[in-house]
Amino acid sequence: MLTLTNVRKTFNKGTINEKKALKGIDLHLNPGDFVTIIGGNGAGKSTMLNMIAGVYPIDSGKIVIDGINISRDPEYKRAKYIGRVFQDPMMGTAAGMEIQENLALAFRRGQKRGLGWGIKSEEKEFYYDALSRLGLGLQGRMTSKVGLLSGGQRQALTLLMATLRQPKLLLLDEHTAALDPKTARKVLDLTQEIVDNQKLTALMVTHNMNDAIQIGNRLIMMHDGKIIYDVAGDAKKTLQVPDLLQKFEEASGEKFANDRMMLAK
Amino acid sequence: MSGLFTALLGAAAQGVLWGIMVLGVYITYKLLDIADLTVDGSFALGGCVCAVMILNFHMDPVAAIVVSALAGVLAGAVTGLLHTLFEIPAILAGILTQIGLWSVNLRIMGGKSNNPLLQEETLISRLVGRTGSKTVETASPLVQKLGLTQSQASLVIGIIIAILMVAALYWFFGTEIGSAQRATGNNENMIRALGVNTKMTKLLALMLSNGLVGLSGALVCQSQKYADVGMGTGAIVIGLAAIVIGEVLLGRFRHFAWKLSSAVIGSVVYFLIRALVLQMGMDPNDMKLLSAIIVALALCVPVAVNKWKLKKAYSEEGGED
């Protein structure tokens, strides 16, 4: 479904701030894979997701989705295949527009936009049902501006928007990190539900090791721009947090130093 | 008293015609969150092109207006390409186009800074039914019967075109492309992640906006019966002032059609205020300062109020929840 071949990225090349963010990433995802990604600060987790989404161009390597080489496509073209949810709840929705307008924009992801009406009346019923499934009561507020919603509601809405038109690949970049624990749990449950129902292929960056172990069928650990550990299936199911810490030390030769990850329950 | 009334009527007519320009500024400033300074140049461009089309090419006044609007679209495209393709900050891109247009406008006018249209037929003179106007003898019986003055005719034409433009914009911003435009102003990252080329939406917005500005310049030219290379100077500030006034007066109406209309109404009120203070004896040269102060105040007051509230909310003793 998704194949990364020797993907490299260096920021600020040739300057004192040079940062080799990705040092040759090779990754292959099968259809239906739900992969969680963990790693310390600056490991390249978000960079990898941004490279796949096309936020910045890659320096070298190849990114192929479902047989289509998207390595050099601009971000807006890749959007046809990719649904995204960001860490910042403000980033995934247009605050000044109505809930239903946001959904209508998302429903046209990867479609040709013309001079037809931006939101057709028959769509509204579909949005109503989709919002009802979130269980947040948003279906009764379809004409409210998104700016009036809480962070958790906005994140749930972003998740719905990313999957409203089924993506070939769903990218979740620490999408629960800015939420309180209870809301984070709710959004995570929704994520699992949507991914299961639509049988999506997904990549999820998280700083919560327990989540990383419990969710999805595969886990990868990144360090210093490389994938240092990749585990799937039964081996992943039986993982414990101490195992992960040990794996990290073995693979990187360093102590795992990330307070946020260590403290996350 | 009738002198004042005539002055106010003229001001209202001017306000509506300039209001089309304000609609253009509204698109970039309010919807796309871009401060586009092309406006000063493209407004004069509209006027200059219109005058030359009528004087030198003997074009029908309506066709001249269309050509002027297209010239505005072109000016917007220049700013748009500088901004999107070459990533020059929007303000600077607009200033570059505006400065360049000064020379272009002089070239268009054949090196003259002012071209009068006193003897020519215009869209507005076609509606004037008072003796003293050149076309009155050839005017249709209906126009003769109505007997409109120049100001009244300008007002009628202005209102009709303003309504048409507000309706067209209301439609456009409701379409799929138009929704993507609004979303670009709202959250550029989000709409790009949803598959929209935001460079295109910004380019399109700048073209559309300056097209309206050029159209407005042409109408003002036909109404005042001359074009001047300096006629657009300060247009952007007038546009912003009109938007601010419209928001203050009609901000409570949330419907998008009202928001668009408030830009035109704000423009009318701006020109009425201007006529009043001029009647009261203010030096016309001070008018630009007054406009700048209105805009500056409108931008400063909310910030100052917020700061004051923050300061006031603080108490050393510790408050309650």
Coordinates of N, CA and C in Angstrom, one line a residue, chain B residues 143-284:
Chain B
V143 N -35.8 58.5 -20.7 CA -34.7 59.2 -20.0 C -35.0 60.7 -19.9
Q144 N -35.5 61.2 -20.9 CA -35.9 62.7 -20.9 C -37.0 62.9 -19.9
K145 N -37.9 62.0 -19.8 CA -39.0 62.2 -18.8 C -38.5 62.1 -17.4
L146 N -37.6 61.1 -17.1 CA -37.0 60.9 -15.8 C -36.2 62.2 -15.4
G147 N -35.5 62.7 -16.3 CA -34.8 64.0 -16.1 C -33.8 63.9 -15.0
L148 N -33.0 62.8 -14.9 CA -32.0 62.7 -13.9 C -30.8 63.6 -14.0
T149 N -30.2 64.0 -12.9 CA -28.9 64.8 -13.0 C -27.8 63.8 -13.1
Q150 N -26.6 64.3 -13.3 CA -25.4 63.5 -13.4 C -25.3 62.6 -12.1
S151 N -25.4 63.3 -10.9 CA -25.3 62.6 -9.7 C -26.3 61.5 -9.5
Q152 N -27.6 61.8 -9.9 CA -28.6 60.8 -9.7 C -28.4 59.7 -10.6
A153 N -28.0 60.0 -11.9 CA -27.7 58.9 -12.8 C -26.6 58.0 -12.3
S154 N -25.5 58.6 -11.8 CA -24.4 57.8 -11.2 C -24.9 56.9 -10.1
L155 N -25.8 57.5 -9.3 CA -26.3 56.7 -8.1 C -27.1 55.5 -8.6
V156 N -27.9 55.7 -9.6 CA -28.7 54.6 -10.1 C -27.9 53.5 -10.7
I157 N -27.0 54.0 -11.6 CA -26.1 53.0 -12.3 C -25.2 52.3 -11.2
G158 N -24.7 53.0 -10.2 CA -23.9 52.4 -9.2 C -24.7 51.4 -8.4
I159 N -25.9 51.7 -8.0 CA -26.7 50.8 -7.2 C -26.9 49.5 -8.0
I160 N -27.3 49.7 -9.3 CA -27.6 48.5 -10.1 C -26.4 47.6 -10.2
I161 N -25.2 48.2 -10.5 CA -24.0 47.4 -10.7 C -23.6 46.8 -9.3
A162 N -23.7 47.6 -8.2 CA -23.3 47.1 -6.9 C -24.2 45.8 -6.6
I163 N -25.5 45.9 -6.8 CA -26.3 44.8 -6.5 C -25.9 43.6 -7.3
L164 N -25.7 43.8 -8.6 CA -25.3 42.7 -9.5 C -24.0 42.1 -9.0
M165 N -23.0 42.9 -8.6 CA -21.7 42.4 -8.1 C -21.9 41.6 -6.8
V166 N -22.7 42.2 -5.9 CA -22.9 41.5 -4.6 C -23.5 40.1 -4.8
A167 N -24.5 40.1 -5.7 CA -25.2 38.8 -6.0 C -24.2 37.9 -6.7
A168 N -23.4 38.3 -7.6 CA -22.4 37.5 -8.3 C -21.4 36.9 -7.3
L169 N -20.9 37.8 -6.4 CA -19.9 37.4 -5.4 C -20.5 36.4 -4.4
Y170 N -21.8 36.7 -4.0 CA -22.5 35.8 -3.1 C -22.6 34.4 -3.7
W171 N -22.9 34.3 -5.0 CA -23.0 33.1 -5.7 C -21.6 32.4 -5.7
F172 N -20.6 33.2 -6.2 CA -19.3 32.6 -6.4 C -18.7 32.0 -5.1
F173 N -18.8 32.7 -4.0 CA -18.2 32.3 -2.8 C -19.0 31.1 -2.1
G174 N -20.2 30.8 -2.7 CA -20.9 29.6 -2.3 C -20.6 28.4 -3.1
T175 N -19.9 28.6 -4.2 CA -19.6 27.4 -5.0 C -18.4 26.6 -4.4
E176 N -18.1 25.5 -5.0 CA -17.0 24.7 -4.6 C -15.7 25.5 -4.6
I177 N -15.4 26.1 -5.7 CA -14.2 26.9 -5.9 C -14.2 28.1 -4.9
G178 N -15.3 28.7 -4.7 CA -15.5 29.9 -3.8 C -15.3 29.4 -2.4
S179 N -15.8 28.3 -2.0 CA -15.7 27.8 -0.6 C -14.2 27.5 -0.4
A180 N -13.5 27.0 -1.4 CA -12.1 26.7 -1.2 C -11.3 28.0 -1.0
Q181 N -11.8 29.1 -1.7 CA -11.2 30.4 -1.5 C -11.3 30.9 -0.1
R182 N -12.5 30.8 0.4 CA -12.8 31.2 1.8 C -11.9 30.4 2.8
A183 N -11.9 29.1 2.5 CA -11.1 28.2 3.4 C -9.6 28.6 3.4
T184 N -9.1 29.0 2.2 CA -7.7 29.5 2.1 C -7.4 30.6 3.1
G185 N -8.4 31.5 3.2 CA -8.2 32.7 4.1 C -8.3 32.2 5.5
N186 N -9.1 31.2 5.8 CA -9.4 30.7 7.1 C -8.3 29.8 7.7
N187 N -7.8 28.9 6.9 CA -6.8 27.9 7.3 C -6.2 27.3 6.1
E188 N -5.1 27.9 5.7 CA -4.4 27.5 4.5 C -3.9 26.1 4.5
N189 N -3.3 25.7 5.7 CA -2.7 24.4 5.8 C -3.8 23.3 5.6
M190 N -4.9 23.6 6.2 CA -6.0 22.6 6.2 C -6.5 22.4 4.8
I191 N -6.8 23.5 4.1 CA -7.4 23.3 2.8 C -6.4 22.7 1.8
R192 N -5.1 22.9 2.0 CA -4.1 22.3 1.2 C -4.1 20.8 1.5
A193 N -4.2 20.4 2.7 CA -4.3 19.0 3.1 C -5.5 18.4 2.5
L194 N -6.5 19.2 2.1 CA -7.7 18.6 1.5 C -7.7 18.8 0.0
G195 N -6.5 19.0 -0.5 CA -6.3 18.8 -1.9 C -6.5 20.1 -2.8
V196 N -6.4 21.3 -2.1 CA -6.6 22.5 -2.9 C -5.2 23.2 -3.1
N197 N -4.9 23.6 -4.3 CA -3.7 24.3 -4.6 C -3.9 25.8 -4.2
T198 N -3.4 26.1 -3.0 CA -3.6 27.4 -2.4 C -3.0 28.5 -3.2
K199 N -2.0 28.2 -4.0 CA -1.4 29.2 -4.8 C -2.4 29.7 -5.9
M200 N -3.1 28.7 -6.4 CA -4.1 29.1 -7.4 C -5.3 29.9 -6.7
T201 N -5.7 29.5 -5.5 CA -6.8 30.2 -4.9 C -6.4 31.6 -4.6
K202 N -5.2 31.8 -4.2 CA -4.8 33.2 -3.9 C -4.6 34.0 -5.2
L203 N -4.1 33.4 -6.2 CA -3.9 34.1 -7.5 C -5.3 34.5 -8.0
L204 N -6.2 33.6 -7.9 CA -7.6 33.8 -8.4 C -8.2 35.0 -7.6
A205 N -8.0 34.9 -6.3 CA -8.6 36.0 -5.5 C -8.1 37.4 -5.8
L206 N -6.8 37.4 -6.1 CA -6.2 38.7 -6.4 C -6.6 39.2 -7.8
M207 N -6.8 38.3 -8.7 CA -7.3 38.7 -10.0 C -8.8 39.2 -9.9
L208 N -9.6 38.4 -9.2 CA -11.0 38.8 -9.0 C -11.1 40.2 -8.4
S209 N -10.3 40.3 -7.3 CA -10.4 41.5 -6.5 C -10.0 42.7 -7.4
N210 N -8.9 42.6 -8.1 CA -8.4 43.8 -8.9 C -9.3 44.0 -10.1
G211 N -10.0 42.9 -10.5 CA -10.9 43.1 -11.6 C -12.1 44.1 -11.2
L212 N -12.5 43.8 -9.9 CA -13.6 44.7 -9.4 C -13.0 46.1 -9.2
V213 N -11.8 46.2 -8.8 CA -11.2 47.5 -8.6 C -11.1 48.3 -9.9
G214 N -10.7 47.6 -10.9 CA -10.6 48.2 -12.3 C -12.0 48.6 -12.8
L215 N -12.9 47.8 -12.5 CA -14.3 48.1 -12.9 C -14.8 49.4 -12.2
S216 N -14.5 49.5 -10.9 CA -14.9 50.6 -10.1 C -14.1 51.9 -10.7
G217 N -12.9 51.7 -11.0 CA -12.1 52.9 -11.5 C -12.7 53.4 -12.8
A218 N -13.2 52.4 -13.7 CA -13.8 52.8 -14.9 C -15.1 53.6 -14.7
L219 N -15.9 53.1 -13.7 CA -17.2 53.7 -13.4 C -17.0 55.1 -12.9
V220 N -16.0 55.2 -12.0 CA -15.7 56.6 -11.4 C -15.2 57.5 -12.5
C221 N -14.4 57.0 -13.4 CA -13.9 57.8 -14.5 C -15.1 58.3 -15.4
Q222 N -16.1 57.4 -15.7 CA -17.2 57.8 -16.5 C -18.1 58.8 -15.7
S223 N -18.2 58.6 -14.4 CA -19.0 59.5 -13.6 C -18.4 60.9 -13.5
Q224 N -17.1 61.0 -13.3 CA -16.5 62.3 -13.1 C -16.0 62.9 -14.4
K225 N -16.1 62.1 -15.5 CA -15.8 62.6 -16.8 C -14.3 62.9 -17.0
Y226 N -13.5 62.3 -16.3 CA -12.1 62.4 -16.6 C -11.3 61.2 -15.9
A227 N -10.2 60.9 -16.5 CA -9.3 60.0 -15.8 C -8.0 60.7 -15.4
D228 N -7.4 60.3 -14.3 CA -6.2 61.0 -13.8 C -5.3 59.9 -13.3
V229 N -4.0 60.0 -13.6 CA -3.1 58.9 -13.1 C -3.1 58.9 -11.5
G230 N -3.4 60.0 -10.9 CA -3.4 60.0 -9.4 C -4.7 59.6 -8.8
M231 N -5.7 59.2 -9.6 CA -7.1 59.0 -9.1 C -7.2 57.8 -8.1
G232 N -6.2 56.9 -8.1 CA -6.2 55.8 -7.2 C -5.4 56.0 -5.9
T233 N -4.7 57.1 -5.8 CA -3.9 57.3 -4.7 C -4.7 57.2 -3.4
G234 N -4.3 56.4 -2.5 CA -5.0 56.2 -1.2 C -6.3 55.4 -1.3
A235 N -6.5 54.7 -2.4 CA -7.7 53.9 -2.6 C -7.8 52.8 -1.6
I236 N -6.6 52.2 -1.3 CA -6.6 51.1 -0.3 C -7.1 51.5 1.0
V237 N -6.7 52.7 1.4 CA -7.1 53.2 2.8 C -8.6 53.5 2.8
I238 N -9.1 54.1 1.7 CA -10.5 54.3 1.6 C -11.2 53.0 1.7
G239 N -10.7 52.0 1.0 CA -11.3 50.7 1.0 C -11.3 50.1 2.4
L240 N -10.2 50.2 3.1 CA -10.2 49.7 4.5 C -11.1 50.4 5.4
A241 N -11.1 51.8 5.3 CA -12.0 52.6 6.1 C -13.4 52.2 5.9
A242 N -13.8 52.0 4.6 CA -15.2 51.7 4.3 C -15.5 50.3 4.9
I243 N -14.6 49.4 4.8 CA -14.9 48.1 5.4 C -15.1 48.2 6.9
V244 N -14.2 49.0 7.6 CA -14.3 49.2 9.0 C -15.7 49.8 9.3
I245 N -16.1 50.9 8.6 CA -17.3 51.5 8.9 C -18.5 50.6 8.7
G246 N -18.4 49.8 7.6 CA -19.5 48.8 7.3 C -19.6 47.8 8.4
E247 N -18.5 47.4 9.0 CA -18.5 46.4 10.0 C -19.1 47.0 11.3
V248 N -18.8 48.2 11.6 CA -19.3 48.8 12.8 C -20.8 49.0 12.7
L249 N -21.3 49.4 11.5 CA -22.7 49.7 11.3 C -23.5 48.4 11.2
L250 N -23.0 47.4 10.5 CA -23.8 46.3 10.1 C -23.2 44.9 10.5
G251 N -22.2 45.0 11.5 CA -21.5 43.8 11.9 C -22.4 42.8 12.5
R252 N -23.6 43.2 13.1 CA -24.4 42.2 13.7 C -25.1 41.3 12.8
F253 N -25.2 41.7 11.5 CA -25.8 40.8 10.5 C -24.8 39.8 10.0
R254 N -25.0 38.5 10.3 CA -24.0 37.5 10.1 C -24.0 37.0 8.6
H255 N -25.2 37.2 8.0 CA -25.3 36.6 6.7 C -24.3 37.1 5.7
F256 N -23.8 36.2 4.8 CA -22.7 36.6 3.9 C -23.1 37.7 3.0
A257 N -24.3 37.7 2.5 CA -24.8 38.7 1.6 C -24.7 40.1 2.3
W258 N -25.0 40.1 3.6 CA -25.0 41.4 4.3 C -23.5 41.8 4.5
K259 N -22.7 40.9 4.7 CA -21.3 41.2 4.9 C -20.7 41.9 3.6
L260 N -21.1 41.4 2.5 CA -20.7 42.0 1.2 C -21.3 43.4 1.0
S261 N -22.6 43.4 1.3 CA -23.3 44.7 1.2 C -22.8 45.8 2.1
S262 N -22.3 45.3 3.3 CA -21.8 46.3 4.3 C -20.6 47.0 3.8
A263 N -19.8 46.3 2.9 CA -18.6 46.9 2.3 C -19.1 48.1 1.4
V264 N -20.1 47.9 0.6 CA -20.6 49.0 -0.2 C -21.3 50.1 0.6
I265 N -22.1 49.7 1.6 CA -22.7 50.7 2.4 C -21.7 51.5 3.2
G266 N -20.7 50.8 3.7 CA -19.6 51.5 4.4 C -18.9 52.5 3.5
S267 N -18.8 52.2 2.3 CA -18.2 53.2 1.3 C -19.1 54.4 1.2
V268 N -20.4 54.2 1.1 CA -21.3 55.3 0.9 C -21.2 56.2 2.2
V269 N -21.2 55.5 3.3 CA -21.2 56.3 4.6 C -19.8 57.1 4.6
Y270 N -18.8 56.5 4.2 CA -17.5 57.1 4.2 C -17.5 58.4 3.3
F271 N -18.1 58.3 2.2 CA -18.1 59.5 1.3 C -19.1 60.5 1.8
L272 N -20.2 60.1 2.5 CA -21.1 61.1 3.1 C -20.4 61.8 4.2
I273 N -19.7 61.1 5.0 CA -18.9 61.8 6.1 C -17.9 62.8 5.5
R274 N -17.3 62.3 4.4 CA -16.3 63.2 3.8 C -17.0 64.5 3.3
A275 N -18.1 64.3 2.6 CA -18.8 65.5 2.1 C -19.2 66.4 3.2
L276 N -19.6 65.8 4.3 CA -20.1 66.7 5.5 C -18.9 67.5 6.0
V277 N -17.8 66.8 6.3 CA -16.7 67.5 6.9 C -16.1 68.6 5.9
L278 N -16.2 68.3 4.6 CA -15.8 69.2 3.6 C -16.7 70.4 3.6
Q279 N -18.0 70.2 3.7 CA -19.0 71.3 3.8 C -18.7 72.1 5.1
M280 N -18.2 71.4 6.1 CA -18.0 72.2 7.4 C -16.7 73.0 7.3
G281 N -16.0 72.9 6.1 CA -14.9 73.8 5.9 C -13.5 73.1 6.1
M282 N -13.5 71.8 6.1 CA -12.2 71.1 6.3 C -11.5 71.2 4.9
D283 N -10.2 71.4 5.1 CA -9.3 71.4 3.9 C -9.3 70.0 3.2
P284 N -9.7 69.9 1.9 CA -9.8 68.6 1.2 C -8.4 67.9 1.3

